[in-house]
Coordinates of C-alpha atoms in Angstrom, one line a residue:
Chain A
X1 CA 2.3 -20.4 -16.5
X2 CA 3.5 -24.3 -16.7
X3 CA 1.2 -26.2 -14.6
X4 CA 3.6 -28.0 -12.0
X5 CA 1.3 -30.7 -11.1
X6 CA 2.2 -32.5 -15.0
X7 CA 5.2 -33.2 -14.2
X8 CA 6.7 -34.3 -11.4
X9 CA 10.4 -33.1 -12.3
X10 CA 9.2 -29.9 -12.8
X11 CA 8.1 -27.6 -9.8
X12 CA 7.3 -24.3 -9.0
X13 CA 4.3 -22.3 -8.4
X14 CA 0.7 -23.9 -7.8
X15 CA -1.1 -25.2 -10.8
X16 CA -3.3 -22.9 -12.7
X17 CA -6.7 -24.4 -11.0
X18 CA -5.0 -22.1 -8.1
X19 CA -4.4 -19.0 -9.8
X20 CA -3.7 -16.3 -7.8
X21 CA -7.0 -14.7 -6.0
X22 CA -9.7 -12.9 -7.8
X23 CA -8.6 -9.5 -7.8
X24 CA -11.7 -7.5 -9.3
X25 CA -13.4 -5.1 -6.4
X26 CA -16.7 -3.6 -7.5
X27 CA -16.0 -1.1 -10.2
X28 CA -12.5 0.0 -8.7
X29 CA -9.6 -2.5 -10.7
X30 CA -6.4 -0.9 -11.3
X31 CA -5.2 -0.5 -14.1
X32 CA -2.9 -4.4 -14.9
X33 CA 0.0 -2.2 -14.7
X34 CA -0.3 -0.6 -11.4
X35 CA -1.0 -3.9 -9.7
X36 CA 1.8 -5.8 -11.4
X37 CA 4.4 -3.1 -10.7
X38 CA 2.5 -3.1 -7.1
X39 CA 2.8 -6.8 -6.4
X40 CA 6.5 -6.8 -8.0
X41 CA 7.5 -4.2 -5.9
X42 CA 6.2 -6.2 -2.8
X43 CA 7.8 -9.2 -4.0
X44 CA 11.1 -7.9 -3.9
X45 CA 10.7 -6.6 -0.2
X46 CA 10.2 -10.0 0.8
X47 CA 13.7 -11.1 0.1
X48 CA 14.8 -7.3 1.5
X49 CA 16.0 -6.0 -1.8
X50 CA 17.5 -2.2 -1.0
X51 CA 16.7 -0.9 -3.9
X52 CA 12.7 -1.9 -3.5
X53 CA 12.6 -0.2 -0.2
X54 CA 14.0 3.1 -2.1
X55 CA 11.4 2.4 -4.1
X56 CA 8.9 2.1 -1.5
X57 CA 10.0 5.3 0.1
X58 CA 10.0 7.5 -2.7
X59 CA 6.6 5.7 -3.8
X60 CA 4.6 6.8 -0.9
X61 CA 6.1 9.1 1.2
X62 CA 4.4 12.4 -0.6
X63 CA 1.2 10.5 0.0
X64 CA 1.8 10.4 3.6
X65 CA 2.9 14.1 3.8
X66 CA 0.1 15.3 2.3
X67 CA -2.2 12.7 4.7
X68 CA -0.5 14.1 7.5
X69 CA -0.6 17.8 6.2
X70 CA -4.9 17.0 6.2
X71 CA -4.6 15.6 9.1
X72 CA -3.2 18.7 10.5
X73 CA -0.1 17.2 11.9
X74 CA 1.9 19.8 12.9
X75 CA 5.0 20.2 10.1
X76 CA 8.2 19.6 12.3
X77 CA 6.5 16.4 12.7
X78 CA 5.3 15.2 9.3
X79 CA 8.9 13.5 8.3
X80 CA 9.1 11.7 11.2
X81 CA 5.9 10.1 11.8
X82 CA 5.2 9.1 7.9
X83 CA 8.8 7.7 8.0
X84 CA 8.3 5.7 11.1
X85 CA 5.3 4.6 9.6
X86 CA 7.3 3.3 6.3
X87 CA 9.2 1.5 8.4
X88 CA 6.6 -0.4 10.3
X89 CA 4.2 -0.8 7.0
X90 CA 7.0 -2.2 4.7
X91 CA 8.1 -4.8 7.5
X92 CA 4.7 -5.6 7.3
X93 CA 4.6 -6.2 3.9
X94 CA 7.6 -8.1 4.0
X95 CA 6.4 -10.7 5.4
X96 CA 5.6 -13.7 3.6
X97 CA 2.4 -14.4 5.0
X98 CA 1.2 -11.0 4.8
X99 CA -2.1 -10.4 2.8
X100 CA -0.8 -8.6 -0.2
X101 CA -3.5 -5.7 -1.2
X102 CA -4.9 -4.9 -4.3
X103 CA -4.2 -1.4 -3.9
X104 CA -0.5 -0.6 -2.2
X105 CA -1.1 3.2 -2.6
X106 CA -4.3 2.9 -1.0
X107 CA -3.8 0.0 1.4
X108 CA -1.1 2.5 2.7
X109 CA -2.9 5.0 3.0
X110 CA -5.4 3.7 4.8
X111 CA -3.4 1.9 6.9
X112 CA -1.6 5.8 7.6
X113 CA -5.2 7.5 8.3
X114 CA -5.8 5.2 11.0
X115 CA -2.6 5.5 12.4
X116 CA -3.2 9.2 12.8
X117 CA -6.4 9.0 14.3
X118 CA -5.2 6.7 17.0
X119 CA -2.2 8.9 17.2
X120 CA -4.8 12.0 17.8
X121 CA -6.8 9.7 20.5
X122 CA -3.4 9.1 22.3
X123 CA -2.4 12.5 22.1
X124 CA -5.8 14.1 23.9
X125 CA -5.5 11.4 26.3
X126 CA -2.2 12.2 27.5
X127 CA -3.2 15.7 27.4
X128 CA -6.4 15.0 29.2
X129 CA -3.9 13.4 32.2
X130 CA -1.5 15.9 32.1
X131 CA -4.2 19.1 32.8
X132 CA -5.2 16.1 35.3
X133 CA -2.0 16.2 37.0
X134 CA -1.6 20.0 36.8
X135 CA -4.8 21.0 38.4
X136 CA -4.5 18.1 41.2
X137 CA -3.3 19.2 44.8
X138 CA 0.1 18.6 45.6
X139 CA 0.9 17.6 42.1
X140 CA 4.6 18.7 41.2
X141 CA 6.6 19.0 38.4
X142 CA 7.5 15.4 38.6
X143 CA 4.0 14.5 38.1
X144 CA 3.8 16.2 34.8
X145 CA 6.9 15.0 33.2
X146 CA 6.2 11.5 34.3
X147 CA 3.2 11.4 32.5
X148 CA 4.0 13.6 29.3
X149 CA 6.2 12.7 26.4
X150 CA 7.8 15.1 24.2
X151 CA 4.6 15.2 22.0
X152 CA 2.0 15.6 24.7
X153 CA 3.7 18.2 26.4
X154 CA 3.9 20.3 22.9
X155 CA 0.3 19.8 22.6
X156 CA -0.6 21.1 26.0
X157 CA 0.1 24.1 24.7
X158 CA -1.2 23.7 21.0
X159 CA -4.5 23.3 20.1
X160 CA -6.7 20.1 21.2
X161 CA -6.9 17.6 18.9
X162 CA -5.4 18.4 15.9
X163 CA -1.8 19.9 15.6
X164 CA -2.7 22.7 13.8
X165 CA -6.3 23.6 15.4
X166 CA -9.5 24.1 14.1
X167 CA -11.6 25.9 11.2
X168 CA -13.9 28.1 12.6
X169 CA -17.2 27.6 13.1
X170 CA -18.9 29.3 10.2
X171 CA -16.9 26.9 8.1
X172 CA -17.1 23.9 9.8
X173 CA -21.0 24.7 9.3
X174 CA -19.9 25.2 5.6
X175 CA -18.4 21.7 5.4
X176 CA -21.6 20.2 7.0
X177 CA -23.8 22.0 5.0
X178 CA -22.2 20.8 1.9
X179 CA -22.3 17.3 3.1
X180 CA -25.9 17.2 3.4
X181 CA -26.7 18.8 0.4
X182 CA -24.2 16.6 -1.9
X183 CA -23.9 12.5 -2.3
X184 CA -21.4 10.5 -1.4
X185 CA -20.5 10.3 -5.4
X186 CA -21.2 14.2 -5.8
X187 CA -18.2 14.3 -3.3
X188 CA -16.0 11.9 -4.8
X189 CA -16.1 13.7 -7.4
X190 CA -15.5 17.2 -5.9
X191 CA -13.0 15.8 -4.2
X192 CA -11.1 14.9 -7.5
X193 CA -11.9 18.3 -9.3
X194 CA -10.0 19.6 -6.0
X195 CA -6.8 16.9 -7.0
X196 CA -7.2 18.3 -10.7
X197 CA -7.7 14.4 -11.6
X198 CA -8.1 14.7 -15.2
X199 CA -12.0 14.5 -16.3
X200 CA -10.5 11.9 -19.4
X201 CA -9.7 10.3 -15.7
X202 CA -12.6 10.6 -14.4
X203 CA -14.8 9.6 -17.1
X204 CA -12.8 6.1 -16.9
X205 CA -13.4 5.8 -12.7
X206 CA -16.5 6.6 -13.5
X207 CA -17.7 4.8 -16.8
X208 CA -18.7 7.3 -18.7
X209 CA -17.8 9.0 -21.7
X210 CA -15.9 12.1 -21.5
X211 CA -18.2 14.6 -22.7
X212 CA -20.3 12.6 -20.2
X213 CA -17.7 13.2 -17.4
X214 CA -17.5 17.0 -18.2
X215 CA -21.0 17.5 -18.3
X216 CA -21.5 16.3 -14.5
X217 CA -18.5 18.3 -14.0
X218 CA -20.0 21.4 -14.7
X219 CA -23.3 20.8 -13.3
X220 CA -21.8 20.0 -10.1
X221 CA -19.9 23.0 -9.9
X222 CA -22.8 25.4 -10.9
X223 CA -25.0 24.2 -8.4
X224 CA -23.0 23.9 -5.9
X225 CA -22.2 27.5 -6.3
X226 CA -25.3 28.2 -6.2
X227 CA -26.6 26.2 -2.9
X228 CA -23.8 27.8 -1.4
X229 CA -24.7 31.5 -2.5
X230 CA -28.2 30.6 -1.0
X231 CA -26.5 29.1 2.3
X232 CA -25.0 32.5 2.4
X233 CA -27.6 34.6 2.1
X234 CA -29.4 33.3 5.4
X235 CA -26.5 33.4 7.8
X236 CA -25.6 36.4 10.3
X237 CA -23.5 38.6 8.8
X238 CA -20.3 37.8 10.2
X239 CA -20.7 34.4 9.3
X240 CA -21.7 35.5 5.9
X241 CA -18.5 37.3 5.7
X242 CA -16.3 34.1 6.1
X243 CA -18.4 31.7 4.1
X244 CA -18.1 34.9 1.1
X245 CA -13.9 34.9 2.1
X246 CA -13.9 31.0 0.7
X247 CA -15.3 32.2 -2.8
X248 CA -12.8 35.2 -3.0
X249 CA -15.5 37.9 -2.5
X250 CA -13.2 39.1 0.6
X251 CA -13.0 42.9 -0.6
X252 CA -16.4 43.5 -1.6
X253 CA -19.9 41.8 0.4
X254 CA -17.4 39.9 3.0
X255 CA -15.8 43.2 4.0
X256 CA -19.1 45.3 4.0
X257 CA -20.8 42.4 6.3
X258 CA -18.0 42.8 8.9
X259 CA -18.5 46.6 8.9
X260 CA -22.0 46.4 9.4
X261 CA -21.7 43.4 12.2
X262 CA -19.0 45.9 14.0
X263 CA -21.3 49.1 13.9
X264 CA -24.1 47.0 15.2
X265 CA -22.2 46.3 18.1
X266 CA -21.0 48.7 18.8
X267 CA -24.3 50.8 18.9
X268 CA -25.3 48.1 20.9
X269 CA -23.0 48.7 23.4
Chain B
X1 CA -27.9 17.9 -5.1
X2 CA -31.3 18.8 -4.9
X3 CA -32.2 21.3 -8.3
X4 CA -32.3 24.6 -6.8
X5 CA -34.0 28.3 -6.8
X6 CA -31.6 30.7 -8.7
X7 CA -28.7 32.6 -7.3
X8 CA -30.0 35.3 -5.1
X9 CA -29.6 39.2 -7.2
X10 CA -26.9 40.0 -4.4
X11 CA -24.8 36.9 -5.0
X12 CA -25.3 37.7 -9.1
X13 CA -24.3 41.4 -8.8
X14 CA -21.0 40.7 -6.9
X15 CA -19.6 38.7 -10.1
X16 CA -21.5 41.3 -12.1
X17 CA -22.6 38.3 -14.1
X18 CA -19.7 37.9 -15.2
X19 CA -19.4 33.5 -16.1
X20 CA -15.2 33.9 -16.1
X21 CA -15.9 35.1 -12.2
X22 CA -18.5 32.7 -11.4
X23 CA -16.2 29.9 -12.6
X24 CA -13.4 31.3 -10.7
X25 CA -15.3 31.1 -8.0
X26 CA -16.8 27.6 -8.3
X27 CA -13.2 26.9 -8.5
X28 CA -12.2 28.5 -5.1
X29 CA -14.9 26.8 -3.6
X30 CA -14.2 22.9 -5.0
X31 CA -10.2 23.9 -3.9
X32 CA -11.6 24.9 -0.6
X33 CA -13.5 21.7 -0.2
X34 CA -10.8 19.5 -0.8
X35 CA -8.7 21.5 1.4
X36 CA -10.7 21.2 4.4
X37 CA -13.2 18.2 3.8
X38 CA -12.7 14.6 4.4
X39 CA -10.7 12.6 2.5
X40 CA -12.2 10.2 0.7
X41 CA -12.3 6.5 2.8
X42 CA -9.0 4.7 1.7
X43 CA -10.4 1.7 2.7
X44 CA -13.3 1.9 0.0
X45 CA -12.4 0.1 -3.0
X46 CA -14.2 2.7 -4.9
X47 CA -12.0 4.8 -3.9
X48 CA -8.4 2.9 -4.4
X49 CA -7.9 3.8 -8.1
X50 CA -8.3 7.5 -6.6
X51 CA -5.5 7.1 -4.2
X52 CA -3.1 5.2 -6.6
X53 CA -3.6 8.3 -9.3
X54 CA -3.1 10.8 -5.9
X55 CA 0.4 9.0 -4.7
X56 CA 2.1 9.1 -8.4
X57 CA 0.8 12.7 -9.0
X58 CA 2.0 13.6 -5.7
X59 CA 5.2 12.3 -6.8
X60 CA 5.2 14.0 -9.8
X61 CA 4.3 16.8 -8.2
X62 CA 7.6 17.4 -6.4
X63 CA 9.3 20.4 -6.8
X64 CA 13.3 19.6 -7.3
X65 CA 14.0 20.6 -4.0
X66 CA 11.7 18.3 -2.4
X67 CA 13.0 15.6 -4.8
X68 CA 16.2 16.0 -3.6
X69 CA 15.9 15.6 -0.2
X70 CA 12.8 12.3 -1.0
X71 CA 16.0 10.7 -2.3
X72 CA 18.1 11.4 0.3
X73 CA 15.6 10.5 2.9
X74 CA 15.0 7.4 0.7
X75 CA 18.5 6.6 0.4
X76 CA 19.0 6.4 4.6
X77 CA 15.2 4.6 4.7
X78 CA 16.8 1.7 2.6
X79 CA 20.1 1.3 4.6
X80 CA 18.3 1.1 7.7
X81 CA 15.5 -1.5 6.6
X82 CA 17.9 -3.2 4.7
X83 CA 20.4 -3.4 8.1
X84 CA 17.4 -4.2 10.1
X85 CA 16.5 -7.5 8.1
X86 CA 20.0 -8.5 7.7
X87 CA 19.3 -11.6 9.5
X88 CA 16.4 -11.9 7.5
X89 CA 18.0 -11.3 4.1
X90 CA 21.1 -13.4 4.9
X91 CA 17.9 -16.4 5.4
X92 CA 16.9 -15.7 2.2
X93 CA 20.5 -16.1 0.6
X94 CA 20.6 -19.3 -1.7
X95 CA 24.2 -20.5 -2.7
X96 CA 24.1 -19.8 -6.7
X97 CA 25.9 -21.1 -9.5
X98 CA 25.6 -19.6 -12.7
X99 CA 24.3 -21.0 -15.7
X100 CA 22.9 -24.5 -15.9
X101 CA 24.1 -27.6 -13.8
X102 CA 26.8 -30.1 -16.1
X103 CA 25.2 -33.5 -16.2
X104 CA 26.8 -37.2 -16.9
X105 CA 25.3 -40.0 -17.4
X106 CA 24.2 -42.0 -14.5
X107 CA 26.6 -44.5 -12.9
X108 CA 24.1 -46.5 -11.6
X109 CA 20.5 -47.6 -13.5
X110 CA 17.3 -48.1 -12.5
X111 CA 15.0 -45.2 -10.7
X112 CA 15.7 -42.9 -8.9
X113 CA 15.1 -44.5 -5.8
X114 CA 18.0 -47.2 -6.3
X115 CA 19.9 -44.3 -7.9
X116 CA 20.5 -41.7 -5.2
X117 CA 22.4 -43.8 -3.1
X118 CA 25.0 -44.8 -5.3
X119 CA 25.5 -41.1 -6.9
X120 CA 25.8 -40.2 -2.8
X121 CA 29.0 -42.3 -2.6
X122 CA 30.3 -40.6 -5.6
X123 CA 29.0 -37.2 -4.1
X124 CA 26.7 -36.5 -6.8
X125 CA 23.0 -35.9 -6.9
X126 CA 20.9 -37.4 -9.4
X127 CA 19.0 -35.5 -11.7
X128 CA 15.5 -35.4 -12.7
X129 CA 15.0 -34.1 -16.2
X130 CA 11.6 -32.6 -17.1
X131 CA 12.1 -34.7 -20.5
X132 CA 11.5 -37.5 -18.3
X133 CA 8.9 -35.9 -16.1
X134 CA 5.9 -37.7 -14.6
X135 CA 2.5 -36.8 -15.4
X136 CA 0.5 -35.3 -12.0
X137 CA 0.2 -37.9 -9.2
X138 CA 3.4 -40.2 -10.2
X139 CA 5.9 -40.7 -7.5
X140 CA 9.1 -38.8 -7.7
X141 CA 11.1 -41.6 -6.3
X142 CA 9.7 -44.2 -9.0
X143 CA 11.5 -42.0 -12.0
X144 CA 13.8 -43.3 -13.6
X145 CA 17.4 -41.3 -13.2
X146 CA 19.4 -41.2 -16.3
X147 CA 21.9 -38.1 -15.5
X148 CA 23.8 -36.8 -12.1
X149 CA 25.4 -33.6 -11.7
X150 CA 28.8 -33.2 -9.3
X151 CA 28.0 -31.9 -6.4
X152 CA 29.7 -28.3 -6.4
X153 CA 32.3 -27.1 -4.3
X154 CA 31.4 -26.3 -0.5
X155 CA 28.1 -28.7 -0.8
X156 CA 28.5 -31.1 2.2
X157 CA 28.2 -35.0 1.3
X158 CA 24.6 -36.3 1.5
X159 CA 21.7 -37.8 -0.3
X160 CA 20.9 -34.9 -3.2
X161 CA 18.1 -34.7 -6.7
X162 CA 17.9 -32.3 -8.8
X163 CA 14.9 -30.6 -10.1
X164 CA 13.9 -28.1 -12.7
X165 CA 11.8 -25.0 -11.5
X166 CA 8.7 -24.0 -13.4
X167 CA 6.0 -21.4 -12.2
X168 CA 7.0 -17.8 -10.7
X169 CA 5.8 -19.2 -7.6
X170 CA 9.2 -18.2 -5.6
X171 CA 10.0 -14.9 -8.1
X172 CA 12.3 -12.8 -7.5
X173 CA 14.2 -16.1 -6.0
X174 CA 13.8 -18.2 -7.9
X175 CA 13.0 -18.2 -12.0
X176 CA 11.2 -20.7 -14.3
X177 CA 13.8 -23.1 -15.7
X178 CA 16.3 -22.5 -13.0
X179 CA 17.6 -26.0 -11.6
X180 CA 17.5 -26.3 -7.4
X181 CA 19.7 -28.5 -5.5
X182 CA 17.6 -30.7 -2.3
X183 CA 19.4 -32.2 0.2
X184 CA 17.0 -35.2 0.6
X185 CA 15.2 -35.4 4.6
X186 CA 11.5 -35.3 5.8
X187 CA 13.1 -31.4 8.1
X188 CA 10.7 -28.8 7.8
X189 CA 12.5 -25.5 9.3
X190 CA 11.0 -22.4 9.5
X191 CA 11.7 -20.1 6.9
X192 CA 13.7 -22.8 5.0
X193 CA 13.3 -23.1 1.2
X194 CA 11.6 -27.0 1.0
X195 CA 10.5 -29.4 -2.2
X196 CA 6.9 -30.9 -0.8
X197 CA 4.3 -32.7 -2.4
X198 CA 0.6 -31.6 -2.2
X199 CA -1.4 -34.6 -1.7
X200 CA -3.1 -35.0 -5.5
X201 CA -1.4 -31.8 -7.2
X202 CA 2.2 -32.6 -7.6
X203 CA 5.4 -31.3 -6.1
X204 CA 5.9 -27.7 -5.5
X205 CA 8.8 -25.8 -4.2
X206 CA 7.9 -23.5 -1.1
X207 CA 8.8 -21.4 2.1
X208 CA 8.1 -22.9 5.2
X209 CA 6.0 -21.1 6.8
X210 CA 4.4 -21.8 10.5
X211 CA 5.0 -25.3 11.3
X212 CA 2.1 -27.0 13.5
X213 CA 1.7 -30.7 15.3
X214 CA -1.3 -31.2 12.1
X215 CA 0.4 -29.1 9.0
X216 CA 2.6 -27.4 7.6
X217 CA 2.4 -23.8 5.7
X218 CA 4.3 -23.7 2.4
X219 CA 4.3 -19.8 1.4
X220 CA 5.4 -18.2 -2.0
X221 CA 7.7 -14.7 -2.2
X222 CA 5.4 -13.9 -5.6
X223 CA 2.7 -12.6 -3.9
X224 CA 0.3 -13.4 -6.6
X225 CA 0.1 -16.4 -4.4
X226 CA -1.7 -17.4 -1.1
X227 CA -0.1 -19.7 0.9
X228 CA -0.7 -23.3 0.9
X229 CA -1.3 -26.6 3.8
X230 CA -0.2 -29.6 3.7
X231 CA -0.5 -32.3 6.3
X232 CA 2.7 -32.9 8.7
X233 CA 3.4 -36.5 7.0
X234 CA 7.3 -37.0 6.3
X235 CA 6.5 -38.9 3.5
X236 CA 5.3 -35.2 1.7
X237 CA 8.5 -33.7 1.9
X238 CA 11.4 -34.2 -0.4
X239 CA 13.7 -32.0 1.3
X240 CA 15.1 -28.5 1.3
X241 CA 16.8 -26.6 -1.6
X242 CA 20.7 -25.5 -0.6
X243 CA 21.6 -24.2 -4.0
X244 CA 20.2 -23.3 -6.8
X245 CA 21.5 -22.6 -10.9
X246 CA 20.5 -19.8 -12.5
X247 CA 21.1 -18.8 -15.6
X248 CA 19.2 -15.8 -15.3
X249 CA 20.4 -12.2 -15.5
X250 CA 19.9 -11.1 -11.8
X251 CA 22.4 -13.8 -11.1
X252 CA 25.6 -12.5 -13.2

């Protein structure tokens, strides 16, 4: 880049003693390419180019279905609320004085999660005044619509928090098992198996070499398999019988726990 | 992960040993764990490169079906954003003329300074040439102006110079080499495209940003760049940029 400051007919951009700001995160750069085509693409939202708003669209709107598919947002609702969202975000970004991240993917998407969770916290508000209003004394229709929206009065009749309800609890025990038995990087990294990342990927996230990266790979997986299969072993049957349903073991153990766990009570009773 | 004891004989006997089984397993249960566990914290720089791979995959990932209607949704998101910052994209309109300004020689000697009057009566602006250019820290007015340029059509009568654009500062709007036109005044507006100087760094060409009683914020549309301050003094500002010459592609 010319340096505008040597010559005074000449002007443009800021010299190079004020390149543009370090860019380097510990241990998580983008590939040059990404960021370039990232920071191009913001660019040419700031002087409303259509076709760069296309391209924002297409760019991120699987991310946010999937986010809100997690997220257990409810499916009727998915378009709507990650399109809203595009909206909002990319007039964001527009601006000129906006921050412009590192990471648009992931800038986005963090910017998305949160909007769900606030979303969630509205929603059980509203539902928490709206059983309010419904169990008070003289309270009349009136005093339900007034408070409910569209949404909240769809989830006074769905499940609490979440649009799509709740694992049970034998596997939300699973899930917290697992999180105390693995480290944060253990489930990074199981997180990306799950994605299919590839490992030549994943040996270049995590600087390593390949057979490096496929190693850890299949380590992690064995043991897991076999914490879990351990986990298993000292639950109650039923719950044994779930946990076994995750690993595909549905028609042999899973199905005889159940069996016995019915018998049992019903020789109890 | 803590080493661990073996797998219990129960658990072994339901793959019958079998390693294809135990890996399809293993395989269930890493699916099932990214199914239902969290996602990994977006806001974690660790975890960024992650969620750049994840939104292109995902992409890629479409079915044709699901294409299809991303397009069309994409198609309707455009229109709408792009009718929603009309006002804001008719602001960021600058008059063009393609190709690169004609000069003649100046009418009148001397610098700039005596110049620009005289090439105002015969509604012309006076041109700065970067072979001429002044090293960092000269005064723009004190260069000496050998060329003008007509004013084109539709340009109202006024004080005008013309400079040559280097950097990618202002990209996509403006280009390296591209010649501006500034109607010479000390007016900061909002949102309008100005030539300022930066105390000690030379003359840059900028958005105005917010506009305060102490300063004034010059912002760039590259975002490569932050935005800049410089102090409210009249004496910074050159003036603001009403047309520029392109001869750039994007401009046919």
């Amino acid at each position: 880049m010319e340096r505008e400051g040597d010559v005074g007919s000449k002007i443009g951009g800021h010299g190079e003693q004020e390149a543009p700001p370090a860019l380097e995160r510990r241990g998580a750069a983008a590939p040059d390419d990404q960021r370039s085509a990232d920071r191009a693409l913001v660019a040419r939202l700031r002087v409303h180019d259509e076709a760069a708003y296309r391209e924002f669209f297409l760019r991120h709107r699987p991310l946010l279905l999937e986010l809100a598919r997690r997220g257990r947002v409810r499916p009727e609702l998915r378009d709507e609320i990650a399109g809203d969202f595009l909206e909002r975000i990319s007039m964001k970004l527009a601006r000129p004085t906006s921050v412009v991240p590192d990471h648009l993917a992931a800038y986005v998407a963090a910017a998305f999660t949160r909007h769900l969770i606030d979303r969630a916290r509205a929603r059980r508000s509203r539902s928490a005044a709206l059983r309010e209003a419904m169990t008070a004394r003289d309270s009349g229709e009136w005093v339900v619509s007034s408070l409910s929206s569209e949404d909240a009065l769809r989830a006074s009749v769905g499940a609490g928090g979440r649009d799509d309800g709740e694992l049970p609890a034998a596997l939300r025990a699973l899930l917290g098992f697992v999180e105390s038995e693995t480290s944060e990087e253990e489930r990074r990294l199981l997180w990306w198996l799950a994605e299919r990342v590839p490992q030549r990927q994943i040996a270049e996230w995590t600087g390593v070499s390949h057979g490096a990266a496929r190693l850890r790979v299949m380590r992690l997986r064995a043991k897991l398999r076999q914490r879990i299969l351990t986990y298993v072993a000292g639950q109650p049957p039923d719950e044994r019988a779930a946990v076994l349903r995750v690993l595909g073991r549905a028609a042999t153990e899973a199905e005889a726990s159940s069996g016995r766990v019915t018998a049992g009570r019903e020789s109890d009773a | 992960m803590r080493e661990h004891d073996d797998e219990t004989p129960k658990a072994r006997a339901a793959t019958g040993g079998d390693p294809h089984a135990e890996q399809r397993e293993a395989d269930r249960l890493v699916q099932w764990l990214g199914e239902h566990g969290e996602l990994p914290d977006p806001s974690d720089a660790a975890n960024a490169p992650f969620y750049d791979w994840w939104s292109r995959e995902l992409r890629a990932r479409e079915g044709s079906a699901a294409r299809a209607e991303s397009e069309r949704l994409a198609d309707e998101f455009a229109a709408r954003m792009v009718a929603r910052t009309s006002s804001g994209a008719k602001r960021n309109a600058l008059a063009t003329v393609v190709g690169a300004p004609a000069g003649r020689p100046s009418e009148s000697g001397g610098s700039m300074r005596s110049s620009i009057e005289a090439a105002e009566r015969a509604r012309s602006a006076v041109v700065l040439d970067h072979a001429v250019a002044a090293g960092a820290g000269r005064d723009l007015w004190d260069e000496p102006a050998e060329r003008w340029v007509e004013l084109p059509a539709g340009v109202p009568d006024g004080r005008y110079v013309v400079l040559t654009v280097a950097g990618d500062s202002m990209h996509p709007m403006l280009h390296a080499g591209d010649s501006v036109l500034v109607r010479v005044g000390p007016e900061v507006v909002r949102q309008s495209i100005v030539v300022a100087r930066r105390p000690d760094d030379g003359y840059v060409v900028k958005r105005v940003g917010a506009v305060t009683a102490r300063d004034v914020e010059l912002t760039s549309l590259n975002p490569a760049y932050p935005p800049v301050r410089i102090p409210r003094d009249e004496r910074l500002v050159v003036g603001t940029v009403v047309l520029r010459w392109c001869g750039h592609e994007s401009a046919r």
